[in-house]
Amino acid sequence: MSKPIIQVKDLSIFYGEKKAINSVNVSFSEKQVTAVIGPSGCGKSTLLRSLNRMNDFVENLRVEGEVLYKDQNIYAPKIDSADIRRQIGMVFQKPNPFPKSIYKNITWGPQINGYDFDPDALVEKCLKRAALWDEVKDRLDDSALALSGGQQQRLCIARAIAMNPEVILMDEPCSALDPKATSRIEDLILDLRNRYTIIIVTHNMQQAARISDETAFFFDGDLIEFGDTKEIFTNPVEEKTEDYITGRFG
Amino acid sequence: MTTKERRMKQDMLFRWCCRIVTFMALGVLLVLLSHIFSQGFKWLSWDFINSYPSRFADQAGIKSAVWGSIWVISFTAIFSVPFGVATAFFLEEYSNSNSKFVRLLQINIANLAGMPSIIYGLLGLTLFARGIGLGGSVLTGSLTLSLLILPVIVIASQEAIKAVPNSIRYGAYAMGARKWQVIVGQVLPAALPGIMTGVILSLSRAIGETAPLIIIGALSYVAFTPLGPFDDFTVLPVQIYNWAGRPQEEFHEIASAGIIVLLAVLFTMNLVAIMIRQKFQKYRM
């Protein structure tokens, strides 16, 4: 496997008194798709949000341990969390395009961050990479909210790409979409794997098997098993993993 | 009678109740309007709008009141909108809504919104007219009206800000935005239609206010238009009140004509505000 870009070291996350993540150690490889699977409430989304400090907005949340991004602890005091989020983008569970035009959805991020860019070229590049260009190229000034759910989610991916991130985190990006839109997003993720590091939380095991190179299985705040996706799905080491992927619980 | 028949009857009864109540309200409004128009319409002319008040009915005009209202309402908007919207953003986006202080603030704002306007007039008289010596000027009037409508603008803006889903804020944060950029770039534009509605409603209330302006010393006979914020003034409702209080029948009719002008000004203001709102609503579904 290629070298790790994000390393999680002894990470524990608490909601008030409740421990959601229990001293997890895991590393995510560069330019790979890593799937994070596990039953509802196992802490997989909490872990994902801790990788670009989106957890900062949750009240009563406490983080212990380290998350190293390119060997730098993103929870170190001098780190600017906005700077981290510029490099580690995020796509959310429910499509959340900005209530602006399709065009502005792409250009807003680079603009507020003072990037030097050619807006027309950027919009075209990002929408092409997100496989949305052909559907929207004639109506870039229309409201992003007029798009279908699947198109909105691809726009959110395009918007994340516009920031030129190294890593894109995806939090169950297909859970609000129909099967057809889901398969388009999956194709897109496979297209993007060579350019970006993608970490995707999913509760759909077939999806994890289809699109990921590596898989991490979480249960009740613990990382149970981590490894090559093929290995995990064909020959899991832990009994719990096997029970989960064969559908005995979850 | 079967249960089904009874429930259908109830349904129909409820529908008719709603209908009757609506038409009753509309009916009252219609009677009021027709009375005003039948009395005042014949006095309406360009001369009426473009003349100063006079003790002779056929020469009386409303020019000073129209311009006074425009001056006062413009300054009221300039004072109240930025303060009201900024306060709402502080309360919704920055303050900790669980703290005792903020809750006390909230309760006070809600109470202030329901205060009788004449009390604001007394406050304006003590604070602005006498306290800092602005007298019965346009500034005193607009500062007083600003205080009067500020709570309504704050509450309406807060509701509009609350209605912006958090997913938009998180989406913006995930792009590396800072808090002020999230607020100015995403939340404000998304909340603007709602904020505009609150602003329209409260400015419409301000333009019709009479009592606080009489208290602070708005004049009822003004034979000039204000040239600046420190000039004395009168406004439409004060002028109308003055005419309506005269013994002569003609002046009652002129008061009706004044009301028509006030309605026209109000209507224009609302139209402009709705047009602004439409422009920003383009990207909503």
Coordinates of C-alpha atoms in Angstrom, one line a residue:
Chain A
M1 CA 0.0 0.0 0.0
S2 CA 1.1 3.6 -0.6
K3 CA 2.3 5.8 2.2
P4 CA -0.2 7.1 4.8
I5 CA -1.5 10.7 4.5
I6 CA -3.6 10.6 7.7
Q7 CA -2.6 8.7 10.8
V8 CA -4.9 8.5 13.7
K9 CA -3.1 7.8 17.0
D10 CA -4.8 6.7 20.2
L11 CA -7.8 8.8 19.3
S12 CA -10.7 8.9 21.8
I13 CA -13.7 11.1 21.4
F14 CA -16.3 11.8 24.1
Y15 CA -19.7 13.3 23.9
G16 CA -20.0 14.6 27.4
E17 CA -19.3 11.5 29.5
K18 CA -20.1 9.0 26.7
K19 CA -17.2 7.6 24.8
A20 CA -17.9 7.5 21.1
I21 CA -14.4 6.5 19.9
N22 CA -12.2 4.3 22.0
S23 CA -8.4 4.8 21.5
V24 CA -8.4 4.1 17.8
N25 CA -5.2 3.7 15.8
V26 CA -5.5 3.7 12.0
S27 CA -3.8 5.2 9.0
F28 CA -5.3 6.2 5.7
S29 CA -3.2 5.7 2.6
E30 CA -2.7 8.4 0.0
K31 CA -4.7 8.3 -3.3
Q32 CA -6.7 5.3 -2.1
V33 CA -10.4 4.9 -1.3
T34 CA -10.8 3.8 2.3
A35 CA -14.3 2.7 3.4
V36 CA -15.3 3.0 7.0
I37 CA -18.1 0.6 7.8
G38 CA -20.0 -0.5 10.9
P39 CA -23.5 -0.6 12.4
S40 CA -25.4 2.7 13.2
G41 CA -24.0 4.5 16.2
C42 CA -20.6 2.8 16.1
G43 CA -18.8 6.1 15.8
K44 CA -17.8 6.0 12.2
S45 CA -19.2 9.4 11.3
T46 CA -17.7 10.8 14.5
L47 CA -14.3 9.5 13.5
L48 CA -14.7 10.9 10.0
R49 CA -15.6 14.4 11.2
S50 CA -12.6 14.4 13.5
L51 CA -10.3 14.1 10.5
N52 CA -11.0 17.7 9.3
R53 CA -12.1 19.1 12.7
M54 CA -15.8 19.4 11.7
N55 CA -16.3 18.1 15.2
D56 CA -15.4 21.5 16.5
F57 CA -19.0 22.6 16.0
V58 CA -20.4 19.9 18.2
E59 CA -21.1 21.0 21.8
N60 CA -19.7 19.0 24.7
L61 CA -17.3 17.1 22.5
R62 CA -13.9 16.3 23.6
V63 CA -11.0 14.8 21.6
E64 CA -8.0 12.9 23.1
G65 CA -5.1 11.6 21.1
E66 CA -3.7 12.8 17.8
V67 CA -4.7 13.0 14.2
L68 CA -1.6 13.4 12.0
Y69 CA -2.1 14.9 8.6
K70 CA 1.2 14.8 6.7
D71 CA 2.9 14.2 10.1
Q72 CA 1.3 17.3 11.7
N73 CA -1.1 16.9 14.5
I74 CA -4.2 18.8 13.4
Y75 CA -5.3 19.1 17.1
A76 CA -2.1 21.0 18.0
P77 CA -2.8 24.4 19.5
K78 CA -1.2 26.5 16.8
I79 CA -3.1 24.8 14.0
D80 CA -5.8 26.8 12.1
S81 CA -8.8 24.5 11.7
A82 CA -10.0 26.5 8.6
D83 CA -6.7 25.8 7.0
I84 CA -7.1 22.1 7.6
R85 CA -10.6 22.1 6.0
R86 CA -9.2 23.7 2.9
Q87 CA -7.0 20.7 2.4
I88 CA -9.4 18.1 3.7
G89 CA -12.7 18.6 2.0
M90 CA -16.0 17.1 3.0
V91 CA -19.2 15.8 1.3
F92 CA -22.1 15.3 3.7
Q93 CA -24.8 12.7 4.1
K94 CA -27.6 14.9 2.7
P95 CA -26.7 17.0 -0.3
N96 CA -26.3 20.6 1.0
P97 CA -25.6 22.9 -2.0
F98 CA -25.5 26.5 -1.2
P99 CA -28.7 28.4 -2.1
K100 CA -26.9 30.1 -4.9
S101 CA -26.3 29.5 -8.6
I102 CA -24.6 26.3 -9.7
Y103 CA -21.7 28.5 -10.8
K104 CA -21.4 30.3 -7.5
N105 CA -21.5 27.0 -5.6
I106 CA -18.1 26.1 -7.2
T107 CA -16.5 29.6 -7.0
W108 CA -17.5 30.5 -3.5
G109 CA -14.9 28.5 -1.7
P110 CA -11.9 29.5 -3.7
Q111 CA -13.1 33.1 -3.7
I112 CA -13.4 33.5 0.1
N113 CA -10.1 31.8 0.6
G114 CA -8.4 34.3 -1.8
Y115 CA -7.3 31.7 -4.3
D116 CA -6.0 33.0 -7.6
F117 CA -8.1 31.4 -10.2
D118 CA -9.9 31.7 -13.5
P119 CA -13.6 31.2 -12.5
D120 CA -14.9 29.9 -15.8
A121 CA -12.1 27.4 -16.2
L122 CA -12.5 26.2 -12.6
V123 CA -16.2 25.7 -12.9
E124 CA -15.8 23.7 -16.1
K125 CA -13.0 21.6 -14.7
C126 CA -14.7 20.8 -11.4
L127 CA -18.1 20.0 -13.0
K128 CA -16.4 17.8 -15.5
R129 CA -14.5 15.9 -12.8
A130 CA -17.7 15.5 -10.9
A131 CA -19.4 14.2 -14.1
L132 CA -22.0 16.9 -13.9
W133 CA -20.8 19.3 -16.7
D134 CA -22.9 17.9 -19.6
E135 CA -26.1 18.1 -17.5
V136 CA -25.7 21.6 -16.3
K137 CA -23.4 23.5 -18.7
D138 CA -26.3 25.4 -20.3
R139 CA -27.8 26.5 -17.0
L140 CA -24.9 27.5 -14.7
D141 CA -26.8 30.5 -13.5
D142 CA -29.8 28.4 -12.3
S143 CA -30.3 27.8 -8.6
A144 CA -28.4 24.7 -7.4
L145 CA -31.5 23.8 -5.5
A146 CA -33.3 23.2 -8.8
L147 CA -31.1 20.1 -9.4
S148 CA -32.1 16.6 -8.5
G149 CA -30.7 15.0 -5.3
G150 CA -28.1 13.0 -7.1
Q151 CA -27.0 16.1 -9.2
Q152 CA -26.9 18.1 -6.0
Q153 CA -24.6 15.6 -4.4
R154 CA -22.3 15.6 -7.4
L155 CA -22.3 19.4 -7.2
C156 CA -21.2 19.1 -3.6
I157 CA -18.3 16.8 -4.7
A158 CA -17.5 19.4 -7.5
R159 CA -17.5 22.1 -4.9
A160 CA -15.1 20.1 -2.7
I161 CA -12.9 19.5 -5.7
A162 CA -12.8 23.3 -6.4
M163 CA -10.8 23.8 -3.2
N164 CA -8.1 21.5 -4.7
P165 CA -8.0 19.3 -1.5
E166 CA -5.7 16.4 -0.9
V167 CA -8.3 14.4 0.9
I168 CA -12.1 14.2 0.5
L169 CA -14.1 12.9 3.3
M170 CA -17.6 11.5 2.4
D171 CA -20.1 10.8 5.1
E172 CA -22.6 8.3 3.6
P173 CA -22.9 10.4 0.5
C174 CA -25.4 8.1 -1.2
S175 CA -27.8 7.4 1.7
A176 CA -30.3 10.0 0.5
L177 CA -30.1 8.9 -3.1
D178 CA -31.9 6.4 -5.3
P179 CA -30.0 3.4 -6.8
K180 CA -29.3 5.1 -10.1
A181 CA -27.9 8.3 -8.6
T182 CA -25.9 6.1 -6.2
S183 CA -24.2 4.2 -8.9
R184 CA -23.3 7.4 -10.7
I185 CA -21.6 8.7 -7.4
E186 CA -19.8 5.3 -7.1
D187 CA -18.5 5.6 -10.6
L188 CA -17.4 9.1 -9.8
I189 CA -15.5 8.0 -6.7
L190 CA -13.7 5.4 -8.8
D191 CA -12.7 8.1 -11.3
L192 CA -11.4 10.4 -8.5
R193 CA -9.4 7.8 -6.6
N194 CA -6.1 8.5 -8.5
R195 CA -6.3 12.2 -7.8
Y196 CA -7.5 12.4 -4.3
T197 CA -7.4 10.4 -1.1
I198 CA -11.0 9.5 -0.4
I199 CA -12.3 8.3 3.0
I200 CA -16.0 7.2 2.8
V201 CA -18.3 6.2 5.6
T202 CA -21.0 3.9 4.4
H203 CA -23.5 1.5 5.8
N204 CA -23.8 -0.2 2.5
M205 CA -21.4 -3.1 2.5
Q206 CA -21.8 -3.8 -1.2
Q207 CA -20.8 -0.2 -1.8
A208 CA -17.7 -0.6 0.4
A209 CA -16.7 -3.7 -1.5
R210 CA -17.3 -2.2 -4.9
I211 CA -15.4 1.1 -4.5
S212 CA -12.8 0.8 -1.7
D213 CA -9.2 -0.3 -1.6
E214 CA -9.1 -0.6 2.1
T215 CA -11.8 -1.1 4.7
A216 CA -12.0 -0.2 8.4
F217 CA -14.7 -2.0 10.4
F218 CA -15.9 -0.2 13.5
F219 CA -18.0 -1.6 16.3
D220 CA -19.1 0.3 19.4
G221 CA -16.3 2.9 19.2
D222 CA -13.6 0.3 18.6
L223 CA -11.7 -0.3 15.4
I224 CA -12.3 -4.1 15.0
E225 CA -10.5 -4.7 11.8
F226 CA -8.6 -2.8 9.2
G227 CA -7.1 -4.0 6.0
D228 CA -7.4 -4.7 2.3
T229 CA -11.0 -4.6 1.2
K230 CA -10.8 -7.9 -0.6
E231 CA -9.3 -9.6 2.5
I232 CA -11.9 -8.1 4.8
F233 CA -14.8 -9.2 2.7
T234 CA -13.5 -12.6 1.7
N235 CA -11.5 -13.7 4.6
P236 CA -12.1 -11.6 7.8
V237 CA -9.9 -12.3 10.8
E238 CA -12.4 -11.2 13.5
E239 CA -15.6 -13.0 14.1
K240 CA -17.5 -9.7 14.6
T241 CA -16.4 -8.5 11.2
E242 CA -17.6 -11.7 9.6
D243 CA -20.9 -11.5 11.5
Y244 CA -21.5 -8.0 10.3
I245 CA -20.6 -8.4 6.7
T246 CA -22.6 -11.5 6.3
G247 CA -25.5 -9.6 7.7
R248 CA -26.0 -11.4 11.0
F249 CA -26.4 -8.1 12.8
G250 CA -26.3 -4.3 12.0
Chain B
M1 CA -76.4 10.2 10.9
T2 CA -73.4 8.0 10.4
T3 CA -70.0 8.9 11.7
K4 CA -68.8 9.6 8.2
E5 CA -71.7 12.1 7.5
R6 CA -71.0 13.8 10.8
R7 CA -67.4 14.2 10.1
M8 CA -68.1 15.6 6.6
K9 CA -70.5 18.1 8.2
Q10 CA -67.9 19.2 10.7
D11 CA -65.4 19.6 7.9
M12 CA -67.8 21.8 6.0
L13 CA -68.7 23.8 9.1
F14 CA -65.1 24.6 9.8
R15 CA -64.5 25.6 6.2
W16 CA -67.4 28.0 6.3
C17 CA -66.4 29.5 9.7
C18 CA -63.0 30.3 8.2
R19 CA -64.6 31.8 5.1
I20 CA -67.0 34.0 7.0
V21 CA -64.4 35.4 9.3
T22 CA -62.1 36.2 6.4
F23 CA -64.9 38.0 4.5
M24 CA -66.0 39.9 7.6
A25 CA -62.5 41.3 8.0
L26 CA -62.3 42.1 4.3
G27 CA -65.8 43.7 4.5
V28 CA -64.7 46.1 7.3
L29 CA -61.6 47.0 5.3
L30 CA -63.7 47.7 2.3
V31 CA -66.2 49.9 4.2
L32 CA -63.3 51.9 5.6
L33 CA -61.6 52.3 2.2
S34 CA -64.7 53.3 0.4
H35 CA -65.5 55.8 3.1
I36 CA -62.1 57.4 2.8
F37 CA -62.1 57.4 -1.0
S38 CA -65.6 58.8 -1.3
Q39 CA -64.6 61.6 1.1
G40 CA -61.1 62.3 0.1
F41 CA -60.8 61.5 -3.6
K42 CA -62.2 64.8 -4.8
W43 CA -59.6 66.7 -2.9
L44 CA -56.7 64.8 -4.4
S45 CA -54.8 66.8 -7.0
W46 CA -51.3 67.6 -7.9
D47 CA -51.8 70.9 -6.1
F48 CA -52.8 69.1 -2.9
I49 CA -49.6 67.0 -2.9
N50 CA -47.5 70.0 -3.9
S51 CA -48.8 72.7 -1.5
Y52 CA -48.1 73.5 2.1
P53 CA -50.9 73.3 4.7
S54 CA -53.2 76.3 5.0
R55 CA -56.0 77.4 7.2
F56 CA -58.1 77.7 4.0
A57 CA -59.4 74.3 3.1
D58 CA -59.1 74.8 -0.7
Q59 CA -55.5 75.8 -0.5
A60 CA -54.4 73.2 2.0
G61 CA -51.7 70.7 0.8
I62 CA -49.7 67.9 2.2
K63 CA -46.2 68.6 0.7
S64 CA -44.4 69.2 4.0
A65 CA -45.9 66.0 5.5
V66 CA -45.0 63.9 2.5
W67 CA -41.4 65.1 2.6
G68 CA -41.3 64.9 6.4
S69 CA -42.4 61.3 6.3
I70 CA -39.9 60.4 3.6
W71 CA -37.1 62.1 5.6
V72 CA -38.1 60.4 8.9
I73 CA -38.7 57.0 7.5
S74 CA -35.4 57.0 5.5
F75 CA -33.4 57.9 8.6
T76 CA -35.4 55.3 10.6
A77 CA -34.4 52.7 8.2
I78 CA -30.8 53.8 8.2
F79 CA -30.7 53.5 12.0
S80 CA -32.9 50.5 12.7
V81 CA -32.0 48.0 10.0
P82 CA -28.2 47.7 10.6
F83 CA -28.6 47.7 14.3
G84 CA -31.5 45.2 14.3
V85 CA -30.0 42.8 11.9
A86 CA -26.6 42.9 13.6
T87 CA -28.2 42.3 17.0
A88 CA -30.1 39.3 15.5
F89 CA -26.9 37.9 14.2
F90 CA -25.1 38.4 17.5
L91 CA -27.9 36.6 19.3
E92 CA -28.3 33.7 16.9
E93 CA -24.7 33.1 15.7
Y94 CA -22.4 34.3 18.5
S95 CA -24.1 34.4 21.8
N96 CA -24.6 31.3 24.0
S97 CA -28.4 30.9 24.0
N98 CA -28.3 29.0 27.3
S99 CA -26.7 31.8 29.3
K100 CA -28.9 33.6 31.7
F101 CA -27.9 37.0 30.3
V102 CA -28.9 36.2 26.8
R103 CA -32.2 34.7 27.9
L104 CA -32.9 37.9 29.9
L105 CA -32.1 39.9 26.8
Q106 CA -34.5 37.8 24.7
I107 CA -37.3 38.3 27.1
N108 CA -36.7 42.0 27.2
I109 CA -36.7 42.3 23.4
A110 CA -39.9 40.4 23.2
N111 CA -41.5 42.7 25.8
L112 CA -40.2 45.8 24.2
A113 CA -41.9 44.7 20.9
G114 CA -45.2 44.9 22.7
M115 CA -44.7 48.3 24.4
P116 CA -47.2 51.1 23.7
S117 CA -45.6 53.5 21.3
I118 CA -46.4 56.6 23.4
I119 CA -43.8 55.4 25.9
Y120 CA -41.2 55.4 23.2
G121 CA -42.3 59.0 22.6
L122 CA -41.6 59.9 26.2
L123 CA -38.2 58.2 26.0
G124 CA -37.4 60.1 22.8
L125 CA -38.4 63.4 24.3
T126 CA -36.2 62.9 27.4
L127 CA -33.3 61.3 25.6
F128 CA -33.0 62.8 22.1
A129 CA -35.1 66.0 22.1
R130 CA -34.0 67.3 25.5
G131 CA -31.1 65.0 26.6
I132 CA -28.8 65.6 23.7
G133 CA -30.7 68.6 22.5
L134 CA -31.9 67.6 19.1
G135 CA -35.3 69.2 19.7
G136 CA -38.2 68.3 17.5
S137 CA -36.0 67.5 14.6
V138 CA -36.1 64.8 11.9
L139 CA -33.3 63.0 13.8
T140 CA -35.2 62.9 17.1
G141 CA -38.2 61.5 15.2
S142 CA -36.3 58.9 13.4
L143 CA -34.3 57.8 16.4
T144 CA -37.4 57.5 18.4
L145 CA -39.2 55.4 15.7
S146 CA -36.0 53.3 15.3
L147 CA -36.2 52.4 19.0
L148 CA -39.8 51.6 18.5
I149 CA -39.3 49.1 15.6
L150 CA -35.9 47.7 16.6
P151 CA -37.3 44.8 18.7
V152 CA -39.6 43.7 15.8
I153 CA -36.7 43.8 13.4
V154 CA -34.5 41.9 15.8
I155 CA -37.2 39.2 16.4
A156 CA -38.1 38.8 12.7
S157 CA -34.4 38.7 11.7
Q158 CA -33.7 36.1 14.4
E159 CA -36.5 33.9 13.0
A160 CA -35.2 34.3 9.5
I161 CA -31.6 33.3 10.6
K162 CA -32.9 30.3 12.5
A163 CA -34.7 29.1 9.4
V164 CA -31.4 28.8 7.5
P165 CA -30.5 25.1 7.9
N166 CA -27.3 24.2 9.7
S167 CA -26.2 22.0 6.8
I168 CA -25.5 25.2 4.9
R169 CA -23.3 26.5 7.7
Y170 CA -21.4 23.2 7.9
G171 CA -21.0 23.1 4.1
A172 CA -19.4 26.5 4.2
Y173 CA -17.2 25.6 7.1
A174 CA -16.0 22.5 5.2
M175 CA -14.8 24.9 2.5
G176 CA -12.4 26.5 4.9
A177 CA -14.6 29.5 5.6
R178 CA -14.3 31.5 8.7
K179 CA -17.3 32.3 10.8
W180 CA -17.8 35.8 9.5
Q181 CA -17.6 34.5 5.9
V182 CA -20.2 31.8 6.7
I183 CA -22.5 34.5 8.1
V184 CA -22.0 37.2 5.4
G185 CA -21.6 34.8 2.5
Q186 CA -24.2 32.2 3.2
V187 CA -26.5 32.9 6.2
L188 CA -27.3 36.5 5.4
P189 CA -28.2 36.0 1.8
A190 CA -30.3 32.9 2.7
A191 CA -32.1 34.8 5.5
L192 CA -32.5 38.1 3.6
P193 CA -36.0 37.5 2.3
G194 CA -37.2 36.8 5.8
I195 CA -35.3 39.8 7.2
M196 CA -36.9 42.0 4.5
T197 CA -40.3 40.9 5.5
G198 CA -39.7 42.0 9.0
V199 CA -38.2 45.2 7.9
I200 CA -41.2 46.0 5.6
L201 CA -43.7 45.3 8.3
S202 CA -41.9 47.4 10.9
L203 CA -41.2 50.3 8.6
S204 CA -44.9 50.3 7.6
R205 CA -45.7 50.5 11.3
A206 CA -43.3 53.4 11.8
I207 CA -44.7 55.4 8.9
G208 CA -48.1 55.2 10.4
E209 CA -47.1 56.2 14.0
T210 CA -48.5 59.4 15.4
A211 CA -48.4 59.4 19.1
P212 CA -44.6 59.2 19.8
L213 CA -44.0 61.9 17.2
I214 CA -46.5 64.3 18.7
I215 CA -44.9 63.7 22.1
I216 CA -41.4 64.5 20.8
G217 CA -42.8 67.7 19.3
A218 CA -43.4 67.1 15.6
L219 CA -45.2 70.3 14.4
S220 CA -48.6 70.2 12.9
Y221 CA -48.3 73.3 10.9
V222 CA -45.1 73.2 8.8
A223 CA -44.8 75.5 5.8
F224 CA -41.5 74.1 4.6
T225 CA -39.9 70.8 3.7
P226 CA -37.0 69.6 5.9
L227 CA -33.6 70.3 4.2
G228 CA -31.6 68.3 6.6
P229 CA -31.8 65.9 9.6
F230 CA -31.7 68.8 12.1
D231 CA -34.8 70.6 10.7
D232 CA -38.2 70.5 12.3
F233 CA -40.8 68.4 10.5
T234 CA -44.2 67.0 10.4
V235 CA -45.3 63.6 9.0
L236 CA -48.4 62.3 7.3
P237 CA -50.2 60.8 10.2
V238 CA -49.6 63.9 12.4
Q239 CA -50.9 66.1 9.6
I240 CA -54.0 63.9 9.1
Y241 CA -54.6 63.8 12.9
N242 CA -54.5 67.6 12.9
W243 CA -56.9 68.0 10.0
A244 CA -59.3 65.4 11.5
G245 CA -59.4 67.3 14.7
R246 CA -60.6 70.6 13.1
P247 CA -64.2 71.6 13.4
Q248 CA -64.7 72.3 9.7
E249 CA -66.2 69.5 7.5
E250 CA -63.9 70.2 4.6
F251 CA -60.8 69.5 6.7
H252 CA -62.3 66.0 7.6
E253 CA -62.4 65.4 3.9
I254 CA -58.9 66.7 3.4
A255 CA -57.8 64.3 6.2
S256 CA -59.3 61.5 4.0
A257 CA -57.3 62.7 1.1
G258 CA -54.2 62.7 3.3
I259 CA -54.9 59.0 4.3
I260 CA -55.1 58.1 0.6
V261 CA -51.6 59.7 0.1
L262 CA -50.3 57.8 3.1
L263 CA -51.7 54.5 1.8
A264 CA -50.1 55.3 -1.6
V265 CA -46.7 55.9 0.1
L266 CA -47.1 52.7 2.1
F267 CA -48.0 50.7 -1.0
T268 CA -45.0 52.0 -2.9
M269 CA -42.7 51.1 0.0
N270 CA -44.0 47.6 0.2
L271 CA -43.8 47.2 -3.6
V272 CA -40.1 48.2 -3.6
A273 CA -39.4 45.9 -0.7
I274 CA -41.2 43.0 -2.3
M275 CA -39.2 43.6 -5.5
I276 CA -35.9 43.5 -3.5
R277 CA -37.1 40.3 -1.8
Q278 CA -38.0 38.6 -5.1
K279 CA -34.5 39.3 -6.4
F280 CA -32.9 37.5 -3.4
Q281 CA -35.5 34.7 -3.5
K282 CA -34.4 33.6 -6.9
Y283 CA -32.2 30.9 -5.5
R284 CA -34.7 29.4 -3.2
M285 CA -37.1 26.7 -4.1

